[in-house]
PDB file of C-alpha atoms in Angstrom:
ATOM      1  CA  MET R   1       0.000   0.000   0.000  1.00 64.00           C
ATOM      2  CA  PHE R   2       2.891   2.362   0.659  1.00 86.00           C
ATOM      3  CA  ILE R   3       3.921   2.538  -3.026  1.00 89.00           C
ATOM      4  CA  ASN R   4       0.303   3.308  -3.960  1.00 88.00           C
ATOM      5  CA  GLN R   5       0.291   6.304  -1.634  1.00 90.00           C
ATOM      6  CA  ILE R   6       3.597   7.650  -2.929  1.00 91.00           C
ATOM      7  CA  LEU R   7       2.517   7.157  -6.532  1.00 90.00           C
ATOM      8  CA  SER R   8      -0.847   8.832  -5.954  1.00 91.00           C
ATOM      9  CA  ILE R   9       0.541  11.819  -4.109  1.00 92.00           C
ATOM     10  CA  PHE R  10       3.637  12.664  -6.158  1.00 94.00           C
ATOM     11  CA  PHE R  11       3.014  11.448  -9.743  1.00 94.00           C
ATOM     12  CA  PRO R  12       0.248  13.875 -10.835  1.00 94.00           C
ATOM     13  CA  ALA R  13       2.474  16.817  -9.906  1.00 94.00           C
ATOM     14  CA  ILE R  14       5.103  15.504 -12.325  1.00 93.00           C
ATOM     15  CA  ILE R  15       2.502  15.595 -15.104  1.00 93.00           C
ATOM     16  CA  SER R  16       1.597  19.134 -14.128  1.00 92.00           C
ATOM     17  CA  LEU R  17       5.230  20.217 -13.962  1.00 90.00           C
ATOM     18  CA  LYS R  18       6.087  18.779 -17.381  1.00 90.00           C
ATOM     19  CA  LEU R  19       3.063  20.422 -18.967  1.00 90.00           C
ATOM     20  CA  TYR R  20       3.923  23.735 -17.295  1.00 85.00           C
ATOM     21  CA  GLU R  21       7.539  23.481 -18.511  1.00 84.00           C
ATOM     22  CA  LYS R  22       6.327  22.890 -22.079  1.00 86.00           C
ATOM     23  CA  MET R  23       4.403  26.168 -21.880  1.00 82.00           C
ATOM     24  CA  ASP R  24       7.205  28.054 -20.076  1.00 75.00           C
ATOM     25  CA  GLU R  25      10.586  27.608 -21.760  1.00 70.00           C
ATOM     26  CA  LYS R  26      12.665  29.521 -19.200  1.00 74.00           C
ATOM     27  CA  ALA R  27      12.928  27.341 -16.120  1.00 72.00           C
ATOM     28  CA  ASN R  28      15.888  26.748 -13.839  1.00 84.00           C
ATOM     29  CA  LEU R  29      16.404  24.082 -11.190  1.00 87.00           C
ATOM     30  CA  ILE R  30      15.288  26.142  -8.172  1.00 89.00           C
ATOM     31  CA  LYS R  31      12.152  27.353  -9.953  1.00 86.00           C
ATOM     32  CA  THR R  32      11.377  23.796 -11.076  1.00 88.00           C
ATOM     33  CA  ILE R  33      11.654  22.471  -7.515  1.00 91.00           C
ATOM     34  CA  GLN R  34       9.441  25.290  -6.251  1.00 91.00           C
ATOM     35  CA  ASN R  35       6.848  24.627  -8.959  1.00 90.00           C
ATOM     36  CA  TYR R  36       6.870  20.895  -8.186  1.00 93.00           C
ATOM     37  CA  ALA R  37       6.384  21.430  -4.452  1.00 95.00           C
ATOM     38  CA  GLN R  38       3.609  23.915  -5.126  1.00 94.00           C
ATOM     39  CA  ALA R  39       1.924  21.506  -7.555  1.00 95.00           C
ATOM     40  CA  VAL R  40       2.098  18.614  -5.070  1.00 96.00           C
ATOM     41  CA  LEU R  41       0.538  20.757  -2.372  1.00 97.00           C
ATOM     42  CA  ILE R  42      -2.220  22.334  -4.427  1.00 96.00           C
ATOM     43  CA  ILE R  43      -3.213  19.211  -6.380  1.00 96.00           C
ATOM     44  CA  ASN R  44      -3.512  17.139  -3.213  1.00 95.00           C
ATOM     45  CA  ILE R  45      -5.493  19.857  -1.418  1.00 96.00           C
ATOM     46  CA  ILE R  46      -7.897  20.024  -4.361  1.00 96.00           C
ATOM     47  CA  MET R  47      -8.160  16.224  -4.378  1.00 94.00           C
ATOM     48  CA  TYR R  48      -8.837  16.214  -0.647  1.00 94.00           C
ATOM     49  CA  PHE R  49     -11.677  18.696  -1.061  1.00 95.00           C
ATOM     50  CA  ILE R  50     -13.109  16.749  -4.008  1.00 94.00           C
ATOM     51  CA  LEU R  51     -13.055  13.462  -2.118  1.00 92.00           C
ATOM     52  CA  VAL R  52     -14.340  14.794   1.190  1.00 93.00           C
ATOM     53  CA  TYR R  53     -16.926  17.340   0.081  1.00 93.00           C
ATOM     54  CA  LEU R  54     -18.100  16.073  -3.316  1.00 93.00           C
ATOM     55  CA  VAL R  55     -17.689  12.304  -3.053  1.00 90.00           C
ATOM     56  CA  LYS R  56     -18.269  12.275   0.730  1.00 89.00           C
ATOM     57  CA  GLN R  57     -15.379   9.865   1.317  1.00 86.00           C
ATOM     58  CA  VAL R  58     -13.575  10.613   4.559  1.00 82.00           C
ATOM     59  CA  GLU R  59     -11.387   7.507   4.745  1.00 85.00           C
ATOM     60  CA  PHE R  60      -8.589   7.054   2.228  1.00 84.00           C
ATOM     61  CA  VAL R  61      -7.510   3.423   1.933  1.00 88.00           C
ATOM     62  CA  PHE R  62      -5.147   3.180  -1.020  1.00 88.00           C
ATOM     63  CA  THR R  63      -6.275  -0.098  -2.518  1.00 88.00           C
ATOM     64  CA  ASN R  64      -5.440  -0.769  -6.151  1.00 90.00           C
ATOM     65  CA  ILE R  65      -8.806   0.407  -7.465  1.00 92.00           C
ATOM     66  CA  PHE R  66      -8.847   3.536  -5.263  1.00 91.00           C
ATOM     67  CA  THR R  67      -5.285   4.354  -6.380  1.00 92.00           C
ATOM     68  CA  LEU R  68      -6.276   4.045 -10.027  1.00 93.00           C
ATOM     69  CA  LYS R  69      -9.322   6.295  -9.583  1.00 93.00           C
ATOM     70  CA  TYR R  70      -7.284   8.784  -7.555  1.00 93.00           C
ATOM     71  CA  LEU R  71      -4.520   8.890 -10.184  1.00 95.00           C
ATOM     72  CA  ILE R  72      -6.960   9.463 -13.029  1.00 95.00           C
ATOM     73  CA  LEU R  73      -8.809  12.253 -11.227  1.00 95.00           C
ATOM     74  CA  ALA R  74      -5.584  13.803  -9.901  1.00 96.00           C
ATOM     75  CA  SER R  75      -4.075  13.743 -13.399  1.00 96.00           C
ATOM     76  CA  VAL R  76      -7.063  15.683 -14.718  1.00 96.00           C
ATOM     77  CA  VAL R  77      -6.708  18.145 -11.846  1.00 96.00           C
ATOM     78  CA  ALA R  78      -2.961  18.412 -12.598  1.00 96.00           C
ATOM     79  CA  VAL R  79      -3.560  19.310 -16.241  1.00 95.00           C
ATOM     80  CA  ILE R  80      -6.163  21.918 -15.300  1.00 96.00           C
ATOM     81  CA  TYR R  81      -3.887  23.294 -12.569  1.00 95.00           C
ATOM     82  CA  SER R  82      -0.907  23.713 -14.911  1.00 92.00           C
ATOM     83  CA  ILE R  83      -3.018  25.553 -17.496  1.00 92.00           C
ATOM     84  CA  VAL R  84      -4.534  27.862 -14.868  1.00 93.00           C
ATOM     85  CA  ALA R  85      -1.144  28.478 -13.219  1.00 88.00           C
ATOM     86  CA  LYS R  86       0.424  29.409 -16.568  1.00 87.00           C
ATOM     87  CA  CYS R  87      -2.438  31.762 -17.405  1.00 89.00           C
ATOM     88  CA  ILE R  88      -2.186  33.461 -14.037  1.00 88.00           C
ATOM     89  CA  SER R  89       1.609  33.749 -14.100  1.00 83.00           C
ATOM     90  CA  SER R  90       1.656  35.189 -17.609  1.00 84.00           C
ATOM     91  CA  ASN R  91      -1.119  37.724 -17.032  1.00 89.00           C
ATOM     92  CA  ILE R  92      -0.501  38.957 -13.502  1.00 87.00           C
ATOM     93  CA  LYS R  93       2.622  40.837 -12.507  1.00 83.00           C
ATOM     94  CA  CYS R  94       3.435  42.333  -9.159  1.00 81.00           C
ATOM     95  CA  GLU R  95       6.004  45.066  -8.774  1.00 85.00           C
ATOM     96  CA  VAL R  96       7.133  46.409  -5.427  1.00 86.00           C
ATOM     97  CA  GLU R  97       8.855  49.762  -5.146  1.00 88.00           C
ATOM     98  CA  VAL R  98      10.599  50.770  -1.941  1.00 86.00           C
ATOM     99  CA  GLU R  99      11.627  54.312  -1.178  1.00 83.00           C
ATOM    100  CA  LYS R 100      14.455  54.989   1.192  1.00 80.00           C
ATOM    101  CA  SER R 101      13.955  57.948   3.459  1.00 75.00           C
ATOM    102  CA  ASP R 102      16.775  60.416   4.107  1.00 72.00           C
ATOM    103  CA  VAL R 103      15.877  60.977   7.733  1.00 70.00           C
ATOM    104  CA  LYS R 104      18.788  60.330  10.089  1.00 69.00           C
ATOM    105  CA  LYS R 105      18.170  59.217  13.640  1.00 64.00           C
ATOM    106  CA  SER R 106      20.214  60.921  16.349  1.00 59.00           C
TER     107      SER R 106
END
């Protein structure tokens, strides 16, 4: 059962990351690791909410059939997440400007 849990939790984020990298050509190692960690977190949170609130399943026993269903649904969520994340990152920019004051403290 342990390999089913690892596969279900971490594999859909790889799909999302690869799809995101295909859309975004400029990626370095640190940014890739950050995107992967973010994808793992967000995809599994979305899956948790889907399973608990929509399917009404509160107990997650990773049998073979549950793992297969989870992987299929999480892969769909991963594709949607990577498309939404790319749209948001390409259309929203945040710039911060800091002014330094010339007041000296005595």
